[in-house]
Each structure stands twice: as structure tokens, then as C-alpha cells.
Coordinates of C-alpha atoms and ligand atoms in Angstrom, one line a residue:
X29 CA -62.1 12.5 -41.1
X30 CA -65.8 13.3 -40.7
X31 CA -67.9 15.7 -43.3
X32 CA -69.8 16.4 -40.8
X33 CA -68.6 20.5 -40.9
X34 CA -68.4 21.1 -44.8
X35 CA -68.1 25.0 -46.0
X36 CA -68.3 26.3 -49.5
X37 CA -64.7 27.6 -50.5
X38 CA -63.6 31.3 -50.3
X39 CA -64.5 32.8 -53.3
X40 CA -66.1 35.9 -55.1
X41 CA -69.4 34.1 -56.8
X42 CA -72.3 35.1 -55.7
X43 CA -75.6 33.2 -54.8
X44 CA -77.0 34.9 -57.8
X45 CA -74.9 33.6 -59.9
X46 CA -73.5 30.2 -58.4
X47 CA -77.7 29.4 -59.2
X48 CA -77.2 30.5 -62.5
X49 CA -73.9 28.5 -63.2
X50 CA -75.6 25.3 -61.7
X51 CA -78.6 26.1 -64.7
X52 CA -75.4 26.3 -67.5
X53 CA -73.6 23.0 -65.9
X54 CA -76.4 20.9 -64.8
X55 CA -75.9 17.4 -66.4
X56 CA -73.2 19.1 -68.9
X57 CA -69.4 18.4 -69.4
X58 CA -67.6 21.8 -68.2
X59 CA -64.6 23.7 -68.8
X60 CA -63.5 26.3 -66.0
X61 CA -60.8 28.5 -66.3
X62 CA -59.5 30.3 -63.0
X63 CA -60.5 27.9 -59.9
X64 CA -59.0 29.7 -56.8
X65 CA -60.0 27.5 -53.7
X66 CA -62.9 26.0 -55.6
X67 CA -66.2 28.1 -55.1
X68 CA -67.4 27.8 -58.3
X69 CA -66.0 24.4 -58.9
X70 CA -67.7 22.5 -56.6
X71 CA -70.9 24.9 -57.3
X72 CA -71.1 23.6 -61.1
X73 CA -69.3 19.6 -60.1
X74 CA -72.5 19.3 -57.7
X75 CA -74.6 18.9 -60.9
X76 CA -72.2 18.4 -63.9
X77 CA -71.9 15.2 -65.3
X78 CA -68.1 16.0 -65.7
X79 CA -65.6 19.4 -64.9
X80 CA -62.4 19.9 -66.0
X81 CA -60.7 22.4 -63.9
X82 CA -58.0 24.7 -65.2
X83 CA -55.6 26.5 -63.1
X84 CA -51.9 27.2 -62.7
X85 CA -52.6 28.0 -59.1
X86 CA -50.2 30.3 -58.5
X87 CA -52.9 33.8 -58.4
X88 CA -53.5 36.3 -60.5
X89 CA -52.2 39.6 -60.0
X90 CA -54.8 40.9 -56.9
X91 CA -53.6 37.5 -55.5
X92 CA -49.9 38.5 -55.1
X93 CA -48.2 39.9 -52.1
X94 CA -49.8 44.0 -51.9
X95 CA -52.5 42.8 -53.9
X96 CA -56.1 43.9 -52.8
X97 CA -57.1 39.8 -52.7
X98 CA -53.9 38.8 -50.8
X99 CA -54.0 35.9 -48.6
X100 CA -50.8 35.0 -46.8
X101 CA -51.9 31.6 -45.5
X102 CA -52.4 30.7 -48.8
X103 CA -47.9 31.6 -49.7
X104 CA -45.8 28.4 -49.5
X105 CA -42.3 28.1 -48.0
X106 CA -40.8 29.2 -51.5
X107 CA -43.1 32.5 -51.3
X108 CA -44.8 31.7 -54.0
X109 CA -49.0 32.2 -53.6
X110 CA -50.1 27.6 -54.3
X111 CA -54.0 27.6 -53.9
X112 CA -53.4 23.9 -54.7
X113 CA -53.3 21.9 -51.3
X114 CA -56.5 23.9 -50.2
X115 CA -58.6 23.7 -53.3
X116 CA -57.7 20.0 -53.3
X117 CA -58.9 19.6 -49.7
X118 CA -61.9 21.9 -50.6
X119 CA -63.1 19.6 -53.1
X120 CA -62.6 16.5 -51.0
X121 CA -64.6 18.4 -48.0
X122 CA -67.0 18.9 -50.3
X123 CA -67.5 16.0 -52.0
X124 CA -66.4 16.9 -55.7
X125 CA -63.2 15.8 -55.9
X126 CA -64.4 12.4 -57.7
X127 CA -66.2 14.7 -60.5
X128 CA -63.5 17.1 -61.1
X129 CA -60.5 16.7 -63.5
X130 CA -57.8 19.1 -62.1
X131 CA -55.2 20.1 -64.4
X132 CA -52.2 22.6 -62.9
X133 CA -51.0 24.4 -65.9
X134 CA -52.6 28.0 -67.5
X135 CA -54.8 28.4 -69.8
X136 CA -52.7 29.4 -72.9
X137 CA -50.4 26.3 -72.5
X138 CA -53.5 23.7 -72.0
X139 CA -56.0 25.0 -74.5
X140 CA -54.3 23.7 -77.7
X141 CA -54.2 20.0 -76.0
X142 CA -57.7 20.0 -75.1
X143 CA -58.9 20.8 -78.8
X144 CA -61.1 18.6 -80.3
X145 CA -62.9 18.3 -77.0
X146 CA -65.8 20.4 -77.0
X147 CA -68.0 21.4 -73.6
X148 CA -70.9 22.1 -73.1
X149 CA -69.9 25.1 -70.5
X150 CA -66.5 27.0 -70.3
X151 CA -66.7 29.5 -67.7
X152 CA -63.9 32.0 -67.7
X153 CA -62.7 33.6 -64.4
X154 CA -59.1 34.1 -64.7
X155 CA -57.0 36.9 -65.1
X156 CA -59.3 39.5 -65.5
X157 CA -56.9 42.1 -67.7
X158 CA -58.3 43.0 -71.0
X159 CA -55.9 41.2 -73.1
X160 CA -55.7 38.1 -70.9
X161 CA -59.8 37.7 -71.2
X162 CA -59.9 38.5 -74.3
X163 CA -57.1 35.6 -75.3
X164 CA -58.9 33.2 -72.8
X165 CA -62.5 34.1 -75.0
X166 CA -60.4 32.9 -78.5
X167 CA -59.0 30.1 -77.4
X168 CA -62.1 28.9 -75.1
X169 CA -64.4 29.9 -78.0
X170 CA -63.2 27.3 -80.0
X171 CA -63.7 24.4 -77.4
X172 CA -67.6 25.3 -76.9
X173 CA -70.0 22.8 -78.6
X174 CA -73.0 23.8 -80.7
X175 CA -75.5 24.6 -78.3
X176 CA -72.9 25.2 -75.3
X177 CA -72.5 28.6 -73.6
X178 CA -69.2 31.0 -72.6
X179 CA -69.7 32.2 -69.9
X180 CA -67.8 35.4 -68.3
X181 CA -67.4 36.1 -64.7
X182 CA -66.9 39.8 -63.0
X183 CA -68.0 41.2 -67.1
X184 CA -69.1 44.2 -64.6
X185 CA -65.2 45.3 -64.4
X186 CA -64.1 47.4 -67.4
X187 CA -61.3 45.2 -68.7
X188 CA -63.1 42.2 -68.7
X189 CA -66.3 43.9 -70.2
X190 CA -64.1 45.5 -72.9
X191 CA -62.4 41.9 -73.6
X192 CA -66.3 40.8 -74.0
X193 CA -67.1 43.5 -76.8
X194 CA -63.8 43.2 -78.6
X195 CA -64.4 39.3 -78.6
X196 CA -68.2 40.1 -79.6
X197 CA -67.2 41.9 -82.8
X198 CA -64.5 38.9 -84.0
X199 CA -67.2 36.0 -83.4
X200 CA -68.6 34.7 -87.0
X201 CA -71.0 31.9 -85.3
X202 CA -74.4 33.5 -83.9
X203 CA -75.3 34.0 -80.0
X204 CA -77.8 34.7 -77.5
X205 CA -76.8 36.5 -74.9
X206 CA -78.0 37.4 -71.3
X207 CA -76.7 38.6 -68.1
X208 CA -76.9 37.2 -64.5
X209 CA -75.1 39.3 -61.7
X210 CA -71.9 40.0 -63.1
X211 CA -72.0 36.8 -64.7
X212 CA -72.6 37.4 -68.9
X213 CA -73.3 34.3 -70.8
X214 CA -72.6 33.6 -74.8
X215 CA -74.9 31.0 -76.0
X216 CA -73.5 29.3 -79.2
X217 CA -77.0 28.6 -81.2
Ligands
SAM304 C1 -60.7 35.2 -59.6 S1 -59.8 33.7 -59.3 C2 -61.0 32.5 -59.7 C3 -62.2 32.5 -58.7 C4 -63.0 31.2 -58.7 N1 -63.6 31.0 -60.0 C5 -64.0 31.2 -57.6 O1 -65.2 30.9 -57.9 O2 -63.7 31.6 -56.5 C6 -58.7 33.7 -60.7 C7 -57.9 32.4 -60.8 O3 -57.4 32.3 -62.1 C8 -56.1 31.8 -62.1 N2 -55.4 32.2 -63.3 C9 -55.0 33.4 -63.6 N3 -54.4 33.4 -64.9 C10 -54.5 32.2 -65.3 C11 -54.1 31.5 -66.5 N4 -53.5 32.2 -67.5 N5 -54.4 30.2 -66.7 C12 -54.9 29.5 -65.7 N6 -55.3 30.1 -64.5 C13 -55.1 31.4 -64.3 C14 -55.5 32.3 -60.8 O4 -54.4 31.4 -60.4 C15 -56.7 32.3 -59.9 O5 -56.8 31.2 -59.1

């Protein structure tokens, strides 16, 4: 097969702020929580020295049949939504599958396993309801090494940005913080 045709994945990242996640990843080991079809996975593999990818990739809610995100070439023959086969082949048309470590499974039943690993970049993009982000910041918070940044995608909608602020006021270590797009970034100093 050539490569001759490569195209980034669907996905909601910006320009904006795919430059601003290859800044955070470049060189780094990363952590990325919600993949889709692998826009900003192959953005930050490109220039990570390693990326663990984390998805269950069955959707989140917006994904699902009547869901403003629907796709329905993307529902297998069990009608179930499986972004697998074409994030797989995404990565492989675009060169990163040899980078990324892709592991099937969510977030909540992963993170405990991955501890003591530490990274120097998790970005979430997941489930974006308040309680979901705001579980995803704990348990992502504690696999971010000294130095190493959380970074939050789509922090412009309300639940995610109110997951931000309630995770904000639990944190004990001190931050920098700044904002690219609707990207907002936690800097662990
Ligand atoms: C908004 S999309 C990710 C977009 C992607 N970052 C991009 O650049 O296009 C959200 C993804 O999070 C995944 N997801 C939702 N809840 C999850 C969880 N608890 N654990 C792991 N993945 C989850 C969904 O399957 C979906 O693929």
C-alpha cells in the first residue's frame, strides 16, 4: 500500500492547539486519554519520544446513535460504535503506529495499572461530563511527573471547565497554568 495520499484523522483539535500539544509532547513520554480516530495521537506521536494511547473505543455519549458527533460508518455489525479498526489504520497511514502504545480499555479501569509510571504529558479528551473529567483529572493527576503538564481539551464547555475548577481547588502540589484555544494546561512545577 502506498503513503503516497496520507490525511490527518477526523477529529475536533484545532491547528491552534494541535501546535500547542506538539510544544507539551515534543521529545516527552505521553499519556492521552480519549483517542477517537487519532487526530491528536498522531499530532503529539510525530514528536514524542513515546505515547501511550488510552481508549475503550466504543464513543462517548455525542458518539452514540442520535448523538450530535454520530458517525454510522464508524457502528460495527453488533451496533456497537468500534473507532478501533480506523484509528489503527489512521496511525499506520500516518506513520505513528510504531510510536504509539494502544491500550483498549477506559480510563478508570487502566489508571491504577499504570501507577508508578509517571509522563511527562497526559492530555485528557474523553468524556467530557463534569464528573467523568473531573475523575479522569484525579486519577491522571497522579501519573504526571514533576515538571510534566495536564492538559485539558474542549475546557471552553461548562462541564469540563467546572471539572477543571473543582479539580483546581483539591490539588496540594503548585501549577502554572495557561490556555491555548480551548486547550488549558496544568503545569506541575
Ligand atoms: C472527544 S473524543 C477524543 C478526540 C480525540 N482526542 C481527537 O483528537 O480527535 C473522546 C474519546 O474518549 C473516549 N472515552 C470516553 N470515555 C472514556 C473512558 N472512560 N475511558 C477511555 N476512553 C473514553 C471515547 O471512546 C472517544 O473516542
Amino acid at each position: 500500500m502506498g503513503d503516497a495520499q496520507v490525511t490527518l484523522p477526523d477529529g475536533w483539535v484545532s491547528p491552534q492547539e494541535a501546535g500547542e500539544l506538539e510544544n507539551l509532547a515534543r521529545e516527552g513520554t505521553v499519556l492521552e486519554v480519549g483517542a477517537w480516530l487519532g487526530l491528536s495521537t498522531v499530532t503529539m506521536a510525530h514528536v514524542a519520544k513515546r505515547l501511550v494511547s488510552v481508549d475503550h473505543h466504543r464513543g462517548s455519549t455525542e458518539h452514540q446513535s442520535g448523538g450530535a458527533c454520530h458517525d454510522a460508518t464508524l457502528v460495527n455489525q453488533f451496533g456497537d460504535v468500534d473507532t478501533l479498526p480506523r484509528f489503527r489504520m489512521n496511525l499506520r497511514q500516518n506513520r505513528a503506529l510504531d510510536k504509539v502504545i494502544i491500550i483498549v480499555a477506559s480510563f478508570e479501569d487502566i489508571a491504577p495499572l499504570l501507577a508508578p509510571e509517571s509522563f511527562d504529558l497526559v492530555f485528557i479528551d474523553a468524556d467530557h461530563t463534569t464528573d467523568a473529567v473531573l475523575r479522569h483529572a484525579k486519577l491522571a493527576g497522579d501519573l504526571v511527573a514533576i515538571g510534566g503538564a495536564l492538559a485539558f481539551h474542549d475546557a471552553n464547555w461548562p462541564t469540563v471547565r467546572a471539572a477543571i475548577e473543582a479539580y483546581s481547588l483539591e490539588l496540594v502540589v503548585p501549577v502554572e497554568r495557561h490556555e491555548v484555544g480551548s486547550l488549558h494546561v496544568l503545569r506541575f512545577i
